[in-house]
CSV table of C-alpha atoms in Angstrom, one decimal:
chain,number,residue,atom,x,y,z
J,32,MET,CA,175.7,287.7,36.7
J,33,THR,CA,178.7,289.7,38.3
J,34,ARG,CA,177.4,292.9,39.9
J,35,LEU,CA,179.0,295.8,38.9
J,36,ARG,CA,181.5,297.2,41.1
J,37,LEU,CA,180.9,300.7,41.8
J,38,ALA,CA,181.9,303.3,44.2
J,39,LEU,CA,180.3,306.6,45.1
J,40,VAL,CA,182.2,309.9,46.4
J,41,HIS,CA,180.9,312.5,48.4
J,42,ASP,CA,183.2,315.9,49.2
J,43,TRP,CA,182.0,315.7,52.9
J,44,LEU,CA,179.3,314.8,55.3
J,45,ASN,CA,178.7,317.0,57.9
J,46,GLN,CA,175.8,318.9,56.8
J,47,LEU,CA,172.5,318.3,54.9
J,48,GLY,CA,171.8,320.1,51.8
J,49,GLY,CA,170.8,319.4,48.0
J,50,ALA,CA,174.4,317.5,47.9
J,51,GLU,CA,173.0,315.2,50.3
J,52,ASP,CA,169.5,314.9,48.7
J,53,VAL,CA,171.5,313.6,45.9
J,54,LEU,CA,173.5,311.4,47.5
J,55,GLU,CA,170.6,309.6,49.2
J,56,THR,CA,169.3,309.2,45.7
J,57,LEU,CA,172.3,307.4,44.5
J,58,VAL,CA,172.1,305.4,47.6
J,59,GLU,CA,169.0,304.1,46.9
J,60,MET,CA,169.8,303.6,43.0
J,61,PHE,CA,173.2,301.8,44.2
J,62,PRO,CA,172.6,300.4,47.8
J,63,HIS,CA,175.7,298.3,47.8
J,64,ALA,CA,178.2,301.2,46.8
J,65,PRO,CA,180.5,302.3,49.2
J,66,ILE,CA,180.9,306.0,50.1
J,67,TYR,CA,184.2,307.5,50.1
J,68,THR,CA,184.4,310.9,51.4
J,69,SER,CA,186.7,313.3,53.4
J,70,MET,CA,185.0,312.9,57.0
J,71,TYR,CA,181.7,311.8,58.7
J,72,TRP,CA,180.1,313.5,61.0
J,73,ARG,CA,178.1,310.4,62.7
J,74,GLU,CA,176.1,312.3,65.3
J,75,GLY,CA,175.4,315.0,63.1
J,76,MET,CA,173.7,313.5,60.1
J,77,PRO,CA,170.7,311.3,59.9
J,78,PRO,CA,170.3,307.9,61.7
J,79,ALA,CA,169.7,306.2,58.3
J,80,TYR,CA,173.3,306.9,57.4
J,81,ARG,CA,174.5,304.7,59.7
J,82,ALA,CA,173.6,301.6,57.8
J,83,TRP,CA,176.0,303.2,54.5
J,84,ASP,CA,179.2,301.7,54.0
J,85,ILE,CA,181.0,304.9,54.6
J,86,ARG,CA,184.8,305.1,54.0
J,87,THR,CA,186.6,308.5,55.4
J,88,THR,CA,190.0,309.7,54.6
J,89,TRP,CA,192.5,310.7,57.2
J,90,MET,CA,191.2,314.2,57.6
J,91,ASP,CA,187.9,312.8,59.6
J,92,HIS,CA,190.6,313.0,62.5
J,93,LEU,CA,191.5,316.4,62.4
J,94,PRO,CA,190.4,318.5,65.3
J,95,GLY,CA,187.1,320.5,64.8
J,96,ILE,CA,186.5,319.6,61.3
J,97,TYR,CA,182.7,318.6,61.9
J,98,ARG,CA,181.4,322.1,62.6
J,99,HIS,CA,184.7,323.8,61.0
J,100,HIS,CA,185.6,322.4,57.5
J,101,GLN,CA,186.3,325.4,55.6
J,102,PRO,CA,189.6,326.1,57.0
J,103,TYR,CA,191.1,322.9,56.2
J,104,LEU,CA,190.1,323.9,52.7
J,105,PRO,CA,193.7,323.4,51.0
J,106,LEU,CA,194.0,320.0,52.4
J,107,TYR,CA,190.8,318.4,50.3
J,108,PRO,CA,192.9,317.9,47.3
J,109,LEU,CA,195.5,316.2,49.1
J,110,ALA,CA,193.0,313.8,50.7
J,111,PHE,CA,191.2,312.7,47.6
J,112,ALA,CA,194.1,312.5,45.6
J,113,ARG,CA,195.2,309.7,47.9
J,114,LEU,CA,192.0,307.3,47.3
J,115,ASP,CA,192.7,305.3,44.5
J,116,LEU,CA,189.6,303.6,43.2
J,117,SER,CA,191.3,302.1,40.4
J,118,GLY,CA,189.9,298.5,41.8
J,119,TYR,CA,186.3,299.4,41.0
J,120,ASP,CA,184.3,299.2,37.5
J,121,LEU,CA,183.2,302.8,37.8
J,122,VAL,CA,183.4,305.8,39.8
J,123,LEU,CA,180.5,308.1,40.3
J,124,SER,CA,181.6,311.4,42.1
J,125,ASN,CA,178.8,313.8,43.5
J,126,LYS,CA,180.8,317.0,43.4
J,127,SER,CA,180.5,320.8,44.4
J,128,GLY,CA,184.2,320.6,46.0
J,129,PHE,CA,187.3,318.6,45.4
J,130,CYS,CA,186.1,315.0,45.5
J,131,HIS,CA,186.5,314.7,41.7
J,132,GLY,CA,190.4,314.5,42.1
J,133,VAL,CA,190.3,311.1,43.2
J,134,ARG,CA,192.5,308.4,41.4
J,135,THR,CA,190.7,306.1,39.1
J,136,GLY,CA,193.5,304.9,36.7
J,137,GLU,CA,191.6,303.3,33.5
J,138,THR,CA,188.0,302.9,35.6
J,139,VAL,CA,185.7,304.9,34.2
J,140,HIS,CA,184.8,307.9,36.4
J,141,ILE,CA,181.3,310.1,35.9
J,142,CYS,CA,181.0,313.5,37.8
J,143,TYR,CA,177.7,314.4,39.0
J,144,CYS,CA,178.8,318.3,39.3
J,145,LEU,CA,176.6,320.4,41.6
J,146,THR,CA,179.2,323.2,40.6
J,147,PRO,CA,182.6,323.7,40.2
J,148,THR,CA,184.2,324.8,43.3
J,149,ARG,CA,182.5,328.1,44.2
J,150,TYR,CA,185.4,329.3,46.5
J,151,VAL,CA,187.8,328.5,44.0
J,152,TRP,CA,186.6,330.1,40.7
J,153,ASP,CA,185.0,332.8,42.7
J,154,PHE,CA,187.0,333.4,45.0
J,155,ASP,CA,186.4,337.7,45.5
J,156,ALA,CA,182.6,337.1,45.4
J,157,TYR,CA,183.1,334.2,48.0
J,158,ALA,CA,185.5,336.4,50.3
J,159,ALA,CA,182.9,339.5,50.2
J,160,ARG,CA,180.0,337.2,51.4
J,161,GLU,CA,182.3,335.8,54.0
J,162,ALA,CA,183.6,339.2,55.1
J,163,LEU,CA,187.1,337.8,55.0
J,164,PRO,CA,189.7,340.6,56.3
J,165,LEU,CA,191.8,342.0,53.7
J,166,ALA,CA,194.9,340.2,55.3
J,167,LEU,CA,193.5,336.9,55.3
J,168,LYS,CA,192.5,337.4,51.6
J,169,THR,CA,195.6,338.5,50.6
J,170,ALA,CA,197.4,335.4,52.1
J,171,LEU,CA,194.4,333.3,50.5
J,172,ARG,CA,195.3,334.3,46.9
J,173,PRO,CA,198.5,332.1,46.5
J,174,ILE,CA,196.8,329.1,48.1
J,175,ILE,CA,193.5,329.7,45.4
J,176,GLY,CA,195.5,329.8,42.5
J,177,LEU,CA,197.4,326.4,43.3
J,178,LEU,CA,194.0,325.0,44.0
J,179,ARG,CA,192.3,326.3,40.9
J,180,ARG,CA,195.5,324.3,38.8
J,181,TRP,CA,194.9,321.3,40.9
J,182,ASP,CA,190.8,321.9,40.5
J,183,TYR,CA,191.3,322.0,36.9
J,184,GLN,CA,193.8,319.1,36.4
J,185,ALA,CA,191.6,317.1,38.2
J,186,ALA,CA,188.6,318.1,36.0
J,187,GLN,CA,190.5,316.9,33.0
J,188,ARG,CA,190.8,313.0,34.3
J,189,VAL,CA,186.8,312.9,34.6
J,190,ASP,CA,185.9,310.9,31.8
J,191,HIS,CA,181.9,312.3,31.7
J,192,PHE,CA,180.9,315.2,33.3
J,193,VAL,CA,177.3,315.4,34.1
J,194,ALA,CA,175.8,319.0,35.2
J,195,ILE,CA,172.6,319.6,37.1
J,196,SER,CA,171.8,322.8,34.9
J,197,THR,CA,172.6,324.8,32.2
J,198,GLU,CA,173.9,327.1,34.2
J,199,VAL,CA,176.3,324.7,35.7
J,200,GLN,CA,177.1,323.1,32.5
J,201,ALA,CA,177.9,327.0,31.3
J,202,ARG,CA,180.3,326.8,34.4
J,203,ILE,CA,181.9,323.5,33.5
J,204,ARG,CA,182.7,324.7,30.4
J,205,ARG,CA,183.7,328.2,31.3
J,206,TYR,CA,186.3,327.0,34.1
J,207,TYR,CA,187.1,323.4,32.7
J,208,GLY,CA,187.1,323.4,29.3
J,209,ARG,CA,184.9,320.5,29.2
J,210,ASP,CA,181.7,319.1,27.6
J,211,SER,CA,178.7,318.0,29.8
J,212,VAL,CA,175.0,316.7,29.4
J,213,VAL,CA,172.4,318.0,31.9
J,214,ILE,CA,170.3,315.5,34.2
J,215,HIS,CA,168.3,317.8,36.9
J,216,PRO,CA,168.5,316.6,40.5
J,217,PRO,CA,165.8,314.6,41.8
J,218,VAL,CA,162.9,316.6,43.0
J,219,ASP,CA,159.7,315.0,44.5
J,220,THR,CA,157.2,317.0,41.8
J,221,SER,CA,154.3,315.1,43.1
J,222,ARG,CA,154.8,316.6,46.5
J,223,PHE,CA,154.7,320.3,45.9
J,224,HIS,CA,151.7,321.5,44.0
J,225,PRO,CA,149.5,324.9,43.9
J,226,ASP,CA,146.7,325.4,46.7
J,227,ALA,CA,143.8,327.4,46.5
J,228,THR,CA,144.4,328.2,50.2
J,229,HIS,CA,147.3,329.5,51.8
J,230,ASP,CA,148.9,330.9,54.7
J,231,ASP,CA,149.8,334.6,55.5
J,232,TYR,CA,153.6,334.2,55.3
J,233,TYR,CA,156.5,333.5,52.9
J,234,LEU,CA,158.6,330.7,53.2
J,235,ILE,CA,162.2,329.8,52.9
J,236,VAL,CA,163.8,326.5,53.3
J,237,SER,CA,167.7,326.8,52.8
J,238,ARG,CA,171.0,325.7,54.4
J,239,LEU,CA,171.9,329.5,56.3
J,240,VAL,CA,175.0,330.0,54.8
J,241,PRO,CA,176.6,333.2,53.3
J,242,TYR,CA,176.6,332.2,49.6
J,243,LYS,CA,172.8,331.3,49.8
J,244,ARG,CA,172.2,334.7,49.9
J,245,ILE,CA,169.3,334.6,52.2
J,246,ASP,CA,170.2,338.0,54.0
J,247,LEU,CA,169.0,339.5,50.7
J,248,ALA,CA,165.5,338.1,51.4
J,249,VAL,CA,165.6,338.9,55.2
J,250,ARG,CA,166.2,342.9,53.9
J,251,ALA,CA,163.6,343.0,51.5
J,252,PHE,CA,161.1,341.7,54.1
J,253,ASN,CA,162.4,344.4,56.6
J,254,GLN,CA,161.6,347.0,54.0
J,255,LEU,CA,158.3,345.4,53.1
J,256,GLY,CA,157.1,344.5,56.6
J,257,LEU,CA,155.7,341.2,55.2
J,258,PRO,CA,156.2,337.9,57.3
J,259,LEU,CA,158.9,335.7,56.1
J,260,VAL,CA,159.6,332.3,57.7
J,261,ILE,CA,163.0,330.6,57.6
J,262,ALA,CA,163.6,326.8,57.8
J,263,GLY,CA,166.8,325.9,58.0
J,264,ASP,CA,170.0,326.2,60.1
J,265,GLY,CA,173.9,326.9,59.4
J,266,ARG,CA,176.8,329.0,60.5
J,267,ASP,CA,175.3,332.0,59.0
J,268,ARG,CA,172.2,332.3,61.5
J,269,ALA,CA,173.4,334.4,64.1
J,270,ALA,CA,174.2,337.1,61.6
J,271,LEU,CA,170.7,336.8,59.9
J,272,GLU,CA,169.1,336.8,63.2
J,273,SER,CA,170.7,339.7,63.8
J,274,LEU,CA,169.9,341.4,60.6
J,275,ALA,CA,166.3,340.2,60.8
J,276,GLY,CA,163.1,342.8,61.9
J,277,PRO,CA,160.0,341.5,63.8
J,278,THR,CA,158.4,339.9,60.7
J,279,VAL,CA,161.2,337.5,60.4
J,280,THR,CA,161.0,334.0,61.9
J,281,PHE,CA,163.8,331.3,62.4
J,282,LEU,CA,162.6,327.7,63.0
J,283,GLY,CA,165.8,326.0,62.8
J,284,ARG,CA,166.2,322.5,60.9
J,285,VAL,CA,163.0,321.4,60.3
J,286,PRO,CA,162.0,317.7,59.1
J,287,ASP,CA,161.1,317.2,55.5
J,288,GLU,CA,157.9,315.2,56.5
J,289,ASP,CA,156.9,318.8,58.4
J,290,LEU,CA,157.1,321.0,55.8
J,291,PRO,CA,154.3,322.4,54.2
J,292,ASP,CA,153.1,320.6,51.1
């Protein structure tokens, strides 16, 4: 029997988060599928990824992109639009950015949508959380308009959308005018369970980036004077640490096996 020729597509591989958890599950399901992505930070990602067939675009060679990929925002559509995956039987994109814009021709393209691109469709809120200067916001608006049109047109070429939640399903309908089915992302439900005993602190596990709004939790625990432990890392860490009071502790990135059950 001929093996299905399947390609996986992922926005970028320079940080760990929920999108990468989904990708790891997809690789387990389709271990022979190549992974197309804009760029791959080999030293910054788990060693297990080195066994994968990861294929990057020309963006992988741009200076500083591994640690600061946001300034290259307008280039991602160009990079993915040049990827011709029409030689596969099935393309499965794992999208929160622009990777659904790959060319597939007659090949069936299923997009597992983590969210329509946040900084394109909710730019004002994104810019406020990132504290972008007014001049930069003004300069970016025409570019955001172009990206929004590209994003919409790319979404029309997708054959089937799968949303991670009913909220994302509503966004797909609102921004793309497309129907979708909901398949929740994989969660190890057997690991996390209520326990009669507990430690006297609250725990957040997250990437520390502005749109996660960890600052709201930090401000709340500052006011309440309750202990909060934050596991995770990201470009917002320094700002959060400067905001935090004496009851808030930062652990940095913690391996899954070391997290409490």
